[in-house]
Amino acid sequence: MSDDEAWRSGGSPEARAAAVSDIQELMRRKEEIEAQIKANYDVLEGQKGVGMDEPLVDCEGYPRADVDLYQVRTARHNIVCLQNDHKALMKQVEEALHQLHAHDKEKQARDLAEAHREALSRRPGQDESQGPLQAFARVNSISAGSPASFAGLQVDDEIMEFGSVNAQNFQSLQNVSSVVQHSQGRPLNVTVIRRGERQQLRLVPTRWAGKGLLGCNIVPLQR
């Protein structure tokens, strides 16, 4: 299965890691090319600072005797070729980053849609045989653009289930933190009470521009 097929079938962590590794390799090659371009410019600077456009003949039309013409011409040729390689490589980097971000957004959208489908499929009275669940924590802040925001969490949501954590086994927020750390990149089922109604969400702990893996603050409820 190709990386692209793997992404479409669920965006496995292995496929994403391979894509990130490819981008890192492209960036390594970019740095190598930039170093080579600088080295060739240094050659030109050492030849009386002739640069890329300085004439290589004197005022009488004879080849200049104060510079190494072969070195200058070779360095200029190398710079032109390397700059073309650099331009092509930067296009590859841009396309790879765009594809990676697009796949991430698609996966988040799929997770959210699946969570919404699960919520709509629930019926009143479901799980009554297991006894009513109680909330054990509350969301008191959410950062825009965070995984929590993408999952649909809202301020004042009361959390009944967070992965494997519920009111029966909850002891401290360290329980939630442990589940988050062990579920990075994988969807967690989160059940909340919002304005008196139960909501089922799918939250994927993920590295993002802000702090932590969720981008929200959770406080325990006083029992």
GROMACS .gro file of C-alpha atoms in nm, residues 1 5 10-12 30 48 52 64 67 71-72 76 93-94 106 123 147 149 155 180 184 193 207 211:
model
   25
    1MET     CA    1   0.000   0.000   0.000
    5GLU     CA    2  -0.347   0.497   0.007
   10GLY     CA    3  -0.721   0.624   0.790
   11GLY     CA    4  -0.398   0.820   0.793
   12SER     CA    5  -0.189   0.574   0.994
   30LYS     CA    6   1.811   2.207   0.060
   48LYS     CA    7   3.872   4.003  -0.713
   52MET     CA    8   2.815   3.673  -1.153
   64ARG     CA    9   4.167   3.940  -1.782
   67VAL     CA   10   4.170   3.640  -1.225
   71GLN     CA   11   3.766   2.901  -1.176
   72VAL     CA   12   3.533   3.195  -1.233
   76ARG     CA   13   2.935   3.076  -1.221
   93VAL     CA   14   0.909   2.094  -0.011
   94GLU     CA   15   0.608   2.322  -0.058
  106GLU     CA   16  -0.892   1.546   0.625
  123ARG     CA   17  -3.095   0.650   2.148
  147PRO     CA   18  -0.728   1.964   1.875
  149SER     CA   19  -1.155   2.290   1.929
  155VAL     CA   20  -1.635   2.564   2.744
  180VAL     CA   21  -0.366   1.174   2.655
  184GLN     CA   22  -0.110   1.082   2.082
  193ILE     CA   23  -2.298   1.676   2.909
  207ARG     CA   24   0.100   1.836   1.850
  211LYS     CA   25   0.098   2.408   2.431
   0.00000   0.00000   0.00000
